[in-house]
């Protein structure tokens, strides 16, 4: 799901002479604007015909039954992962039947809450332009909410789940700055036993398709033929996100924008903390503890939540 631009708020008031509409389980919605698109999905701002409430509608186009199965799994993950820091699926529907021979497609419709404030990425870009970093306590409380969402996934039954694409552009912000993790299209089983080059290539291809380069864990760039991958891929991404909360972008964003090898940069383990920043040594130490090249040296997310709690208490003078 792409980021939600503030231009939507300007365009929302425009009069639409011909209003496109869509039905979800018998409820009618008017399309107000396009929010974004990527791959085989689009996101639109829609308005309920009955309540006039605004929502974000994700429409996933499916060309085959296999596409449909993947898209419907995103709906199932929404149902399984109920948490205040994970975006809620308000409703969902499946329309049409995919047929490659007849050149027909189906669509999985996922109705989500609409957050006018947009994403954490947009908030950080505004702050970078204004030279106004987020205050440390707010950094920690925001990060804690994202970690709580991640912990919910990692604690899922019957098997732990990993988001696999945690980044600032996948965190929505409520009006009170509460973070909400979104885009469950990348979610997968967290623990994977890789037995041979075929398994390794499959996982590496999936990671190339679904994981954002500047937030992707080192072990997913070049998957070893015989290895064990677990939920600490998300902990690496959380480290990149905490760095961005402090310094606006992932530590590997500049490498990616230059077109240099993010894989080499990630594997090198060299994380540069900018000079003259307003954050405590505790925060920068936490960032470095999450960005360990070896997954075995990274903590699990429950440790991260406890560590953040300690830092919040310390900054509040409770310790």
PDB file of C-alpha atoms in Angstrom:
ATOM      1  CA  UNK A   1       0.000   0.000   0.000  1.00  0.00           C
ATOM      2  CA  UNK A   2       1.446   3.305  -1.048  1.00  0.00           C
ATOM      3  CA  UNK A   3       1.610   6.414   1.106  1.00  0.00           C
ATOM      4  CA  UNK A   4      -1.417   8.680   1.486  1.00  0.00           C
ATOM      5  CA  UNK A   5      -0.745  12.160   0.224  1.00  0.00           C
ATOM      6  CA  UNK A   6      -2.118  15.247   1.882  1.00  0.00           C
ATOM      7  CA  UNK A   7      -3.293  16.444  -1.517  1.00  0.00           C
ATOM      8  CA  UNK A   8      -6.271  14.160  -0.938  1.00  0.00           C
ATOM      9  CA  UNK A   9      -7.589  16.581   1.638  1.00  0.00           C
ATOM     10  CA  UNK A  10      -7.531  19.389  -0.902  1.00  0.00           C
ATOM     11  CA  UNK A  11      -9.180  17.340  -3.620  1.00  0.00           C
ATOM     12  CA  UNK A  12     -11.815  15.839  -1.349  1.00  0.00           C
ATOM     13  CA  UNK A  13     -14.051  18.865  -1.658  1.00  0.00           C
ATOM     14  CA  UNK A  14     -14.134  18.858  -5.440  1.00  0.00           C
ATOM     15  CA  UNK A  15     -17.544  18.243  -6.983  1.00  0.00           C
ATOM     16  CA  UNK A  16     -17.728  14.988  -8.931  1.00  0.00           C
ATOM     17  CA  UNK A  17     -20.408  15.074 -11.606  1.00  0.00           C
ATOM     18  CA  UNK A  18     -20.102  11.355 -12.339  1.00  0.00           C
ATOM     19  CA  UNK A  19     -19.325   9.393  -9.204  1.00  0.00           C
ATOM     20  CA  UNK A  20     -17.781   5.949  -9.506  1.00  0.00           C
ATOM     21  CA  UNK A  21     -19.209   3.569  -6.937  1.00  0.00           C
ATOM     22  CA  UNK A  22     -18.339   0.144  -5.573  1.00  0.00           C
ATOM     23  CA  UNK A  23     -20.321  -2.339  -3.494  1.00  0.00           C
ATOM     24  CA  UNK A  24     -18.866  -4.383  -0.657  1.00  0.00           C
ATOM     25  CA  UNK A  25     -21.230  -7.049   0.676  1.00  0.00           C
ATOM     26  CA  UNK A  26     -24.215  -4.968  -0.377  1.00  0.00           C
ATOM     27  CA  UNK A  27     -22.966  -1.670   1.069  1.00  0.00           C
ATOM     28  CA  UNK A  28     -22.385   1.118  -1.442  1.00  0.00           C
ATOM     29  CA  UNK A  29     -19.329   3.393  -1.455  1.00  0.00           C
ATOM     30  CA  UNK A  30     -18.459   6.334  -3.682  1.00  0.00           C
ATOM     31  CA  UNK A  31     -14.886   6.679  -4.913  1.00  0.00           C
ATOM     32  CA  UNK A  32     -13.571  10.084  -3.903  1.00  0.00           C
ATOM     33  CA  UNK A  33      -9.937   9.910  -4.978  1.00  0.00           C
ATOM     34  CA  UNK A  34      -6.984   7.694  -5.803  1.00  0.00           C
ATOM     35  CA  UNK A  35      -4.581   7.274  -2.901  1.00  0.00           C
ATOM     36  CA  UNK A  36      -1.890   5.142  -4.493  1.00  0.00           C
ATOM     37  CA  UNK A  37      -1.021   2.031  -6.424  1.00  0.00           C
ATOM     38  CA  UNK A  38       1.655  -0.597  -6.615  1.00  0.00           C
ATOM     39  CA  UNK A  39       1.985  -3.979  -8.281  1.00  0.00           C
ATOM     40  CA  UNK A  40      -1.480  -5.433  -8.779  1.00  0.00           C
ATOM     41  CA  UNK A  41      -3.227  -3.315  -6.140  1.00  0.00           C
ATOM     42  CA  UNK A  42      -4.676   0.164  -5.933  1.00  0.00           C
ATOM     43  CA  UNK A  43      -5.873   2.143  -2.925  1.00  0.00           C
ATOM     44  CA  UNK A  44      -8.760   4.601  -3.174  1.00  0.00           C
ATOM     45  CA  UNK A  45     -10.389   7.043  -0.826  1.00  0.00           C
ATOM     46  CA  UNK A  46     -14.066   6.061  -0.633  1.00  0.00           C
ATOM     47  CA  UNK A  47     -17.135   7.462   1.094  1.00  0.00           C
ATOM     48  CA  UNK A  48     -19.956   5.383   2.537  1.00  0.00           C
ATOM     49  CA  UNK A  49     -23.201   6.174   0.712  1.00  0.00           C
ATOM     50  CA  UNK A  50     -25.156   5.698   3.945  1.00  0.00           C
ATOM     51  CA  UNK A  51     -22.954   7.178   6.699  1.00  0.00           C
ATOM     52  CA  UNK A  52     -20.744   9.449   4.512  1.00  0.00           C
ATOM     53  CA  UNK A  53     -17.758   8.204   6.517  1.00  0.00           C
ATOM     54  CA  UNK A  54     -14.427   8.027   4.673  1.00  0.00           C
ATOM     55  CA  UNK A  55     -12.426   4.829   4.255  1.00  0.00           C
ATOM     56  CA  UNK A  56      -9.403   3.574   2.378  1.00  0.00           C
ATOM     57  CA  UNK A  57     -10.264   0.805  -0.078  1.00  0.00           C
ATOM     58  CA  UNK A  58      -7.530  -1.575  -1.216  1.00  0.00           C
ATOM     59  CA  UNK A  59      -8.368  -3.344  -4.476  1.00  0.00           C
ATOM     60  CA  UNK A  60      -6.181  -6.313  -5.408  1.00  0.00           C
ATOM     61  CA  UNK A  61      -6.521  -7.510  -9.008  1.00  0.00           C
ATOM     62  CA  UNK A  62      -6.200 -11.281  -9.447  1.00  0.00           C
ATOM     63  CA  UNK A  63      -5.405 -12.828 -12.846  1.00  0.00           C
ATOM     64  CA  UNK A  64      -5.464 -16.437 -11.651  1.00  0.00           C
ATOM     65  CA  UNK A  65      -6.753 -18.576  -8.783  1.00  0.00           C
ATOM     66  CA  UNK A  66      -3.254 -18.548  -7.280  1.00  0.00           C
ATOM     67  CA  UNK A  67      -3.314 -14.720  -7.174  1.00  0.00           C
ATOM     68  CA  UNK A  68      -6.710 -14.858  -5.515  1.00  0.00           C
ATOM     69  CA  UNK A  69      -5.455 -17.258  -2.856  1.00  0.00           C
ATOM     70  CA  UNK A  70      -2.570 -14.930  -1.971  1.00  0.00           C
ATOM     71  CA  UNK A  71      -4.856 -11.879  -1.837  1.00  0.00           C
ATOM     72  CA  UNK A  72      -7.423 -13.656   0.339  1.00  0.00           C
ATOM     73  CA  UNK A  73      -4.642 -14.687   2.735  1.00  0.00           C
ATOM     74  CA  UNK A  74      -4.131 -10.965   3.421  1.00  0.00           C
ATOM     75  CA  UNK A  75      -7.763 -10.790   4.564  1.00  0.00           C
ATOM     76  CA  UNK A  76      -7.227 -13.836   6.786  1.00  0.00           C
ATOM     77  CA  UNK A  77      -4.185 -12.220   8.384  1.00  0.00           C
ATOM     78  CA  UNK A  78      -6.301  -9.149   9.154  1.00  0.00           C
ATOM     79  CA  UNK A  79      -8.857 -11.372  10.887  1.00  0.00           C
ATOM     80  CA  UNK A  80      -6.177 -13.227  12.854  1.00  0.00           C
ATOM     81  CA  UNK A  81      -4.240 -10.144  13.957  1.00  0.00           C
ATOM     82  CA  UNK A  82      -6.492  -7.965  16.089  1.00  0.00           C
ATOM     83  CA  UNK A  83      -4.423  -5.271  17.796  1.00  0.00           C
ATOM     84  CA  UNK A  84      -4.824  -1.482  18.308  1.00  0.00           C
ATOM     85  CA  UNK A  85      -1.502  -0.879  16.514  1.00  0.00           C
ATOM     86  CA  UNK A  86      -2.387  -3.018  13.466  1.00  0.00           C
ATOM     87  CA  UNK A  87      -4.735  -1.582  10.856  1.00  0.00           C
ATOM     88  CA  UNK A  88      -8.253  -2.982  11.093  1.00  0.00           C
ATOM     89  CA  UNK A  89     -10.057  -4.650   8.192  1.00  0.00           C
ATOM     90  CA  UNK A  90     -13.517  -3.062   8.339  1.00  0.00           C
ATOM     91  CA  UNK A  91     -14.941  -5.328   5.634  1.00  0.00           C
ATOM     92  CA  UNK A  92     -13.841  -7.372   2.628  1.00  0.00           C
ATOM     93  CA  UNK A  93     -15.307  -8.914  -0.488  1.00  0.00           C
ATOM     94  CA  UNK A  94     -14.380 -10.925  -3.575  1.00  0.00           C
ATOM     95  CA  UNK A  95     -15.848  -9.914  -6.923  1.00  0.00           C
ATOM     96  CA  UNK A  96     -15.480 -11.604 -10.289  1.00  0.00           C
ATOM     97  CA  UNK A  97     -13.775 -14.816 -11.360  1.00  0.00           C
ATOM     98  CA  UNK A  98     -10.236 -14.897 -12.772  1.00  0.00           C
ATOM     99  CA  UNK A  99      -9.845 -16.551 -16.189  1.00  0.00           C
ATOM    100  CA  UNK A 100      -6.518 -16.345 -18.021  1.00  0.00           C
ATOM    101  CA  UNK A 101      -7.960 -17.750 -21.245  1.00  0.00           C
ATOM    102  CA  UNK A 102     -10.921 -15.380 -21.237  1.00  0.00           C
ATOM    103  CA  UNK A 103      -8.716 -12.488 -20.076  1.00  0.00           C
ATOM    104  CA  UNK A 104     -10.916 -11.892 -17.042  1.00  0.00           C
ATOM    105  CA  UNK A 105      -9.836 -10.939 -13.540  1.00  0.00           C
ATOM    106  CA  UNK A 106     -11.288 -10.910 -10.056  1.00  0.00           C
ATOM    107  CA  UNK A 107     -10.748  -8.347  -7.319  1.00  0.00           C
ATOM    108  CA  UNK A 108     -10.275  -8.775  -3.593  1.00  0.00           C
ATOM    109  CA  UNK A 109     -11.635  -5.665  -1.866  1.00  0.00           C
ATOM    110  CA  UNK A 110     -10.289  -4.738   1.571  1.00  0.00           C
ATOM    111  CA  UNK A 111     -11.993  -1.827   3.350  1.00  0.00           C
ATOM    112  CA  UNK A 112      -9.711  -0.086   5.847  1.00  0.00           C
ATOM    113  CA  UNK A 113      -9.994   2.946   8.138  1.00  0.00           C
ATOM    114  CA  UNK A 114      -8.859   6.250   6.654  1.00  0.00           C
ATOM    115  CA  UNK A 115      -6.260   8.249   8.573  1.00  0.00           C
ATOM    116  CA  UNK A 116      -6.052  11.837   7.246  1.00  0.00           C
ATOM    117  CA  UNK A 117      -2.703  12.440   8.954  1.00  0.00           C
ATOM    118  CA  UNK A 118      -1.115   9.939   6.563  1.00  0.00           C
ATOM    119  CA  UNK A 119       1.987   7.862   7.148  1.00  0.00           C
ATOM    120  CA  UNK A 120       5.002   8.121   9.403  1.00  0.00           C
ATOM    121  CA  UNK A 121       7.117   8.506   6.259  1.00  0.00           C
ATOM    122  CA  UNK A 122       5.196  11.630   5.271  1.00  0.00           C
ATOM    123  CA  UNK A 123       5.459  13.015   8.804  1.00  0.00           C
ATOM    124  CA  UNK A 124       9.227  12.511   8.784  1.00  0.00           C
ATOM    125  CA  UNK A 125       9.623  14.119   5.358  1.00  0.00           C
ATOM    126  CA  UNK A 126       7.723  17.192   6.601  1.00  0.00           C
ATOM    127  CA  UNK A 127       9.900  17.329   9.698  1.00  0.00           C
ATOM    128  CA  UNK A 128      13.101  16.926   7.701  1.00  0.00           C
ATOM    129  CA  UNK A 129      12.072  19.818   5.451  1.00  0.00           C
ATOM    130  CA  UNK A 130      11.421  21.957   8.532  1.00  0.00           C
ATOM    131  CA  UNK A 131      14.442  20.744  10.496  1.00  0.00           C
ATOM    132  CA  UNK A 132      12.250  19.644  13.419  1.00  0.00           C
ATOM    133  CA  UNK A 133      13.222  16.214  14.814  1.00  0.00           C
ATOM    134  CA  UNK A 134      10.779  14.265  16.953  1.00  0.00           C
ATOM    135  CA  UNK A 135      11.303  14.647  20.702  1.00  0.00           C
ATOM    136  CA  UNK A 136      12.916  11.574  22.277  1.00  0.00           C
ATOM    137  CA  UNK A 137       9.980  10.513  24.450  1.00  0.00           C
ATOM    138  CA  UNK A 138       7.678  10.648  21.416  1.00  0.00           C
ATOM    139  CA  UNK A 139      10.208   8.632  19.414  1.00  0.00           C
ATOM    140  CA  UNK A 140      10.168   5.951  22.102  1.00  0.00           C
ATOM    141  CA  UNK A 141       6.387   5.825  22.598  1.00  0.00           C
ATOM    142  CA  UNK A 142       5.778   5.731  18.840  1.00  0.00           C
ATOM    143  CA  UNK A 143       8.371   3.024  18.380  1.00  0.00           C
ATOM    144  CA  UNK A 144       6.879   1.050  21.249  1.00  0.00           C
ATOM    145  CA  UNK A 145       3.489   0.971  19.516  1.00  0.00           C
ATOM    146  CA  UNK A 146       5.064  -0.408  16.351  1.00  0.00           C
ATOM    147  CA  UNK A 147       6.972  -2.997  18.394  1.00  0.00           C
ATOM    148  CA  UNK A 148       3.703  -4.027  20.097  1.00  0.00           C
ATOM    149  CA  UNK A 149       2.131  -4.611  16.674  1.00  0.00           C
ATOM    150  CA  UNK A 150       5.157  -6.673  15.684  1.00  0.00           C
ATOM    151  CA  UNK A 151       4.994  -8.661  18.925  1.00  0.00           C
ATOM    152  CA  UNK A 152       1.361  -9.505  18.168  1.00  0.00           C
ATOM    153  CA  UNK A 153       2.484 -11.017  14.854  1.00  0.00           C
ATOM    154  CA  UNK A 154       5.460 -12.842  16.338  1.00  0.00           C
ATOM    155  CA  UNK A 155       3.198 -14.323  19.052  1.00  0.00           C
ATOM    156  CA  UNK A 156       0.562 -15.544  16.586  1.00  0.00           C
ATOM    157  CA  UNK A 157      -0.777 -19.095  16.902  1.00  0.00           C
ATOM    158  CA  UNK A 158      -0.392 -21.790  15.667  1.00  0.00           C
ATOM    159  CA  UNK A 159       2.839 -20.358  14.218  1.00  0.00           C
ATOM    160  CA  UNK A 160       4.628 -16.998  14.529  1.00  0.00           C
ATOM    161  CA  UNK A 161       4.152 -14.544  11.678  1.00  0.00           C
ATOM    162  CA  UNK A 162       6.572 -11.950  10.322  1.00  0.00           C
ATOM    163  CA  UNK A 163       5.490  -8.738   8.621  1.00  0.00           C
ATOM    164  CA  UNK A 164       8.571  -8.724   6.351  1.00  0.00           C
ATOM    165  CA  UNK A 165       8.067  -5.120   5.188  1.00  0.00           C
ATOM    166  CA  UNK A 166       8.128  -2.928   8.293  1.00  0.00           C
ATOM    167  CA  UNK A 167       9.035   0.616   7.220  1.00  0.00           C
ATOM    168  CA  UNK A 168       7.918   4.186   7.865  1.00  0.00           C
ATOM    169  CA  UNK A 169       5.716   4.177   4.742  1.00  0.00           C
ATOM    170  CA  UNK A 170       3.789   1.211   6.197  1.00  0.00           C
ATOM    171  CA  UNK A 171       2.952   2.984   9.460  1.00  0.00           C
ATOM    172  CA  UNK A 172      -0.157   5.161   9.532  1.00  0.00           C
ATOM    173  CA  UNK A 173      -0.612   7.832  12.192  1.00  0.00           C
ATOM    174  CA  UNK A 174      -3.795   8.581  14.086  1.00  0.00           C
ATOM    175  CA  UNK A 175      -4.529  12.199  14.989  1.00  0.00           C
ATOM    176  CA  UNK A 176      -2.925  11.658  18.415  1.00  0.00           C
ATOM    177  CA  UNK A 177       0.242  10.218  16.760  1.00  0.00           C
ATOM    178  CA  UNK A 178      -0.635   6.615  17.662  1.00  0.00           C
ATOM    179  CA  UNK A 179       1.119   4.393  15.083  1.00  0.00           C
ATOM    180  CA  UNK A 180      -0.823   1.776  13.118  1.00  0.00           C
ATOM    181  CA  UNK A 181       1.088  -0.857  11.142  1.00  0.00           C
ATOM    182  CA  UNK A 182      -0.460  -1.543   7.751  1.00  0.00           C
ATOM    183  CA  UNK A 183      -0.053  -3.573   4.542  1.00  0.00           C
ATOM    184  CA  UNK A 184      -0.331  -7.220   5.520  1.00  0.00           C
ATOM    185  CA  UNK A 185       0.301  -8.341   1.946  1.00  0.00           C
ATOM    186  CA  UNK A 186       3.886  -9.199   2.837  1.00  0.00           C
ATOM    187  CA  UNK A 187       3.052 -11.217   5.976  1.00  0.00           C
ATOM    188  CA  UNK A 188       4.360 -14.793   6.037  1.00  0.00           C
ATOM    189  CA  UNK A 189       5.314 -17.525   8.460  1.00  0.00           C
ATOM    190  CA  UNK A 190       8.207 -16.169  10.471  1.00  0.00           C
ATOM    191  CA  UNK A 191      10.227 -19.360  10.828  1.00  0.00           C
ATOM    192  CA  UNK A 192      11.493 -20.994   7.673  1.00  0.00           C
ATOM    193  CA  UNK A 193      13.783 -24.006   7.363  1.00  0.00           C
ATOM    194  CA  UNK A 194      15.783 -23.633   4.163  1.00  0.00           C
ATOM    195  CA  UNK A 195      16.858 -27.054   2.910  1.00  0.00           C
ATOM    196  CA  UNK A 196      18.789 -26.650  -0.309  1.00  0.00           C
ATOM    197  CA  UNK A 197      19.306 -24.154  -3.088  1.00  0.00           C
ATOM    198  CA  UNK A 198      15.715 -24.416  -4.381  1.00  0.00           C
ATOM    199  CA  UNK A 199      14.280 -23.343  -1.023  1.00  0.00           C
ATOM    200  CA  UNK A 200      16.889 -20.598  -0.767  1.00  0.00           C
ATOM    201  CA  UNK A 201      16.094 -19.209  -4.211  1.00  0.00           C
ATOM    202  CA  UNK A 202      12.350 -19.273  -3.514  1.00  0.00           C
ATOM    203  CA  UNK A 203      12.705 -17.325  -0.247  1.00  0.00           C
ATOM    204  CA  UNK A 204      15.164 -14.887  -1.803  1.00  0.00           C
ATOM    205  CA  UNK A 205      12.771 -14.218  -4.694  1.00  0.00           C
ATOM    206  CA  UNK A 206       9.858 -13.680  -2.301  1.00  0.00           C
ATOM    207  CA  UNK A 207      11.954 -11.244  -0.261  1.00  0.00           C
ATOM    208  CA  UNK A 208      12.993  -9.374  -3.427  1.00  0.00           C
ATOM    209  CA  UNK A 209       9.335  -8.974  -4.344  1.00  0.00           C
ATOM    210  CA  UNK A 210       7.877  -8.063  -0.951  1.00  0.00           C
ATOM    211  CA  UNK A 211      10.628  -6.543   1.222  1.00  0.00           C
ATOM    212  CA  UNK A 212      11.736  -2.930   0.781  1.00  0.00           C
ATOM    213  CA  UNK A 213      15.483  -2.781   0.077  1.00  0.00           C
ATOM    214  CA  UNK A 214      16.388  -0.131   2.652  1.00  0.00           C
ATOM    215  CA  UNK A 215      14.709  -2.108   5.463  1.00  0.00           C
ATOM    216  CA  UNK A 216      15.507  -5.701   4.409  1.00  0.00           C
ATOM    217  CA  UNK A 217      17.490  -7.927   6.766  1.00  0.00           C
ATOM    218  CA  UNK A 218      20.936  -9.076   5.547  1.00  0.00           C
ATOM    219  CA  UNK A 219      19.990 -12.773   5.625  1.00  0.00           C
ATOM    220  CA  UNK A 220      17.238 -12.165   3.032  1.00  0.00           C
ATOM    221  CA  UNK A 221      19.549 -10.656   0.390  1.00  0.00           C
ATOM    222  CA  UNK A 222      21.568 -13.825  -0.152  1.00  0.00           C
ATOM    223  CA  UNK A 223      19.739 -16.723   1.449  1.00  0.00           C
ATOM    224  CA  UNK A 224      22.043 -19.591   2.322  1.00  0.00           C
ATOM    225  CA  UNK A 225      21.195 -23.048   0.962  1.00  0.00           C
ATOM    226  CA  UNK A 226      20.875 -24.586   4.438  1.00  0.00           C
ATOM    227  CA  UNK A 227      19.778 -22.190   7.162  1.00  0.00           C
ATOM    228  CA  UNK A 228      17.004 -21.176   9.527  1.00  0.00           C
ATOM    229  CA  UNK A 229      15.210 -17.832   9.084  1.00  0.00           C
ATOM    230  CA  UNK A 230      13.063 -16.477  11.896  1.00  0.00           C
ATOM    231  CA  UNK A 231      11.115 -13.414  13.080  1.00  0.00           C
ATOM    232  CA  UNK A 232      14.278 -11.439  13.753  1.00  0.00           C
ATOM    233  CA  UNK A 233      14.149 -10.318  10.124  1.00  0.00           C
ATOM    234  CA  UNK A 234      11.508  -7.907  11.451  1.00  0.00           C
ATOM    235  CA  UNK A 235      13.798  -6.806  14.290  1.00  0.00           C
ATOM    236  CA  UNK A 236      16.339  -5.607  11.710  1.00  0.00           C
ATOM    237  CA  UNK A 237      13.562  -3.627  10.007  1.00  0.00           C
ATOM    238  CA  UNK A 238      12.572  -2.179  13.380  1.00  0.00           C
ATOM    239  CA  UNK A 239      16.151  -1.030  13.847  1.00  0.00           C
ATOM    240  CA  UNK A 240      16.027   0.750  10.490  1.00  0.00           C
ATOM    241  CA  UNK A 241      12.687   2.291  11.459  1.00  0.00           C
ATOM    242  CA  UNK A 242      13.951   3.514  14.844  1.00  0.00           C
ATOM    243  CA  UNK A 243      16.927   5.082  13.054  1.00  0.00           C
ATOM    244  CA  UNK A 244      14.468   6.810  10.686  1.00  0.00           C
ATOM    245  CA  UNK A 245      12.364   8.057  13.615  1.00  0.00           C
ATOM    246  CA  UNK A 246      15.484   9.815  14.856  1.00  0.00           C
ATOM    247  CA  UNK A 247      17.179  10.798  11.598  1.00  0.00           C
ATOM    248  CA  UNK A 248      14.264  10.866   9.068  1.00  0.00           C
ATOM    249  CA  UNK A 249      15.366   7.927   6.850  1.00  0.00           C
ATOM    250  CA  UNK A 250      16.630   4.355   7.092  1.00  0.00           C
ATOM    251  CA  UNK A 251      20.437   4.146   7.437  1.00  0.00           C
ATOM    252  CA  UNK A 252      20.483   2.465   4.012  1.00  0.00           C
ATOM    253  CA  UNK A 253      18.184   4.921   2.214  1.00  0.00           C
ATOM    254  CA  UNK A 254      21.042   7.024   0.797  1.00  0.00           C
ATOM    255  CA  UNK A 255      22.783   3.879  -0.488  1.00  0.00           C
ATOM    256  CA  UNK A 256      19.585   2.813  -2.250  1.00  0.00           C
ATOM    257  CA  UNK A 257      18.975   6.273  -3.711  1.00  0.00           C
ATOM    258  CA  UNK A 258      22.532   6.362  -5.108  1.00  0.00           C
ATOM    259  CA  UNK A 259      21.980   2.999  -6.772  1.00  0.00           C
ATOM    260  CA  UNK A 260      24.757   1.365  -4.770  1.00  0.00           C
ATOM    261  CA  UNK A 261      24.459  -2.130  -3.274  1.00  0.00           C
ATOM    262  CA  UNK A 262      22.193  -2.104  -0.229  1.00  0.00           C
ATOM    263  CA  UNK A 263      23.085  -5.775   0.318  1.00  0.00           C
ATOM    264  CA  UNK A 264      26.773  -4.935   0.693  1.00  0.00           C
ATOM    265  CA  UNK A 265      25.982  -1.979   2.938  1.00  0.00           C
ATOM    266  CA  UNK A 266      23.733  -4.095   5.183  1.00  0.00           C
ATOM    267  CA  UNK A 267      26.197  -6.968   5.437  1.00  0.00           C
ATOM    268  CA  UNK A 268      29.026  -4.560   6.289  1.00  0.00           C
ATOM    269  CA  UNK A 269      27.258  -3.635   9.505  1.00  0.00           C
ATOM    270  CA  UNK A 270      28.567  -0.077   9.389  1.00  0.00           C
ATOM    271  CA  UNK A 271      25.824   2.171  10.763  1.00  0.00           C
ATOM    272  CA  UNK A 272      26.734   5.847  10.941  1.00  0.00           C
ATOM    273  CA  UNK A 273      25.044   7.845  13.655  1.00  0.00           C
ATOM    274  CA  UNK A 274      24.870  11.535  12.593  1.00  0.00           C
ATOM    275  CA  UNK A 275      26.792  14.088  14.625  1.00  0.00           C
ATOM    276  CA  UNK A 276      25.123  16.691  16.844  1.00  0.00           C
ATOM    277  CA  UNK A 277      21.803  14.883  17.248  1.00  0.00           C
ATOM    278  CA  UNK A 278      19.421  15.457  20.191  1.00  0.00           C
ATOM    279  CA  UNK A 279      19.069  11.818  21.289  1.00  0.00           C
ATOM    280  CA  UNK A 280      20.550   9.995  24.260  1.00  0.00           C
ATOM    281  CA  UNK A 281      23.257   7.349  24.107  1.00  0.00           C
ATOM    282  CA  UNK A 282      20.613   4.853  25.252  1.00  0.00           C
ATOM    283  CA  UNK A 283      18.618   5.390  22.046  1.00  0.00           C
ATOM    284  CA  UNK A 284      21.601   5.062  19.716  1.00  0.00           C
ATOM    285  CA  UNK A 285      22.740   1.967  21.630  1.00  0.00           C
ATOM    286  CA  UNK A 286      19.275   0.459  21.094  1.00  0.00           C
ATOM    287  CA  UNK A 287      19.459   1.163  17.360  1.00  0.00           C
ATOM    288  CA  UNK A 288      22.830  -0.582  17.130  1.00  0.00           C
ATOM    289  CA  UNK A 289      21.598  -3.585  19.138  1.00  0.00           C
ATOM    290  CA  UNK A 290      18.794  -4.150  16.615  1.00  0.00           C
ATOM    291  CA  UNK A 291      21.022  -3.753  13.564  1.00  0.00           C
ATOM    292  CA  UNK A 292      23.270  -6.739  14.183  1.00  0.00           C
ATOM    293  CA  UNK A 293      24.274  -8.372  10.891  1.00  0.00           C
ATOM    294  CA  UNK A 294      23.942 -11.856  12.369  1.00  0.00           C
ATOM    295  CA  UNK A 295      20.321 -12.645  13.202  1.00  0.00           C
ATOM    296  CA  UNK A 296      21.524 -14.799  16.097  1.00  0.00           C
ATOM    297  CA  UNK A 297      22.944 -11.673  17.748  1.00  0.00           C
ATOM    298  CA  UNK A 298      19.700  -9.731  17.391  1.00  0.00           C
ATOM    299  CA  UNK A 299      17.155  -9.716  20.228  1.00  0.00           C
ATOM    300  CA  UNK A 300      13.575 -10.898  19.908  1.00  0.00           C
ATOM    301  CA  UNK A 301      10.917  -8.231  19.893  1.00  0.00           C
ATOM    302  CA  UNK A 302       9.698  -8.893  23.453  1.00  0.00           C
ATOM    303  CA  UNK A 303      13.167  -7.855  24.657  1.00  0.00           C
ATOM    304  CA  UNK A 304      12.880  -4.731  22.494  1.00  0.00           C
ATOM    305  CA  UNK A 305       9.527  -3.788  24.075  1.00  0.00           C
ATOM    306  CA  UNK A 306      10.953  -4.238  27.577  1.00  0.00           C
ATOM    307  CA  UNK A 307      14.034  -2.181  26.699  1.00  0.00           C
ATOM    308  CA  UNK A 308      11.914   0.643  25.293  1.00  0.00           C
ATOM    309  CA  UNK A 309       9.751   0.601  28.427  1.00  0.00           C
ATOM    310  CA  UNK A 310      12.875   1.042  30.534  1.00  0.00           C
ATOM    311  CA  UNK A 311      14.023   3.982  28.422  1.00  0.00           C
ATOM    312  CA  UNK A 312      10.587   5.621  28.608  1.00  0.00           C
ATOM    313  CA  UNK A 313      10.596   5.264  32.388  1.00  0.00           C
ATOM    314  CA  UNK A 314      14.147   6.563  32.590  1.00  0.00           C
ATOM    315  CA  UNK A 315      13.344   9.620  30.469  1.00  0.00           C
ATOM    316  CA  UNK A 316      10.318  10.292  32.667  1.00  0.00           C
ATOM    317  CA  UNK A 317      12.544  10.188  35.737  1.00  0.00           C
ATOM    318  CA  UNK A 318      11.025   6.973  37.075  1.00  0.00           C
ATOM    319  CA  UNK A 319      14.381   5.186  37.139  1.00  0.00           C
TER     320      UNK A 319
END
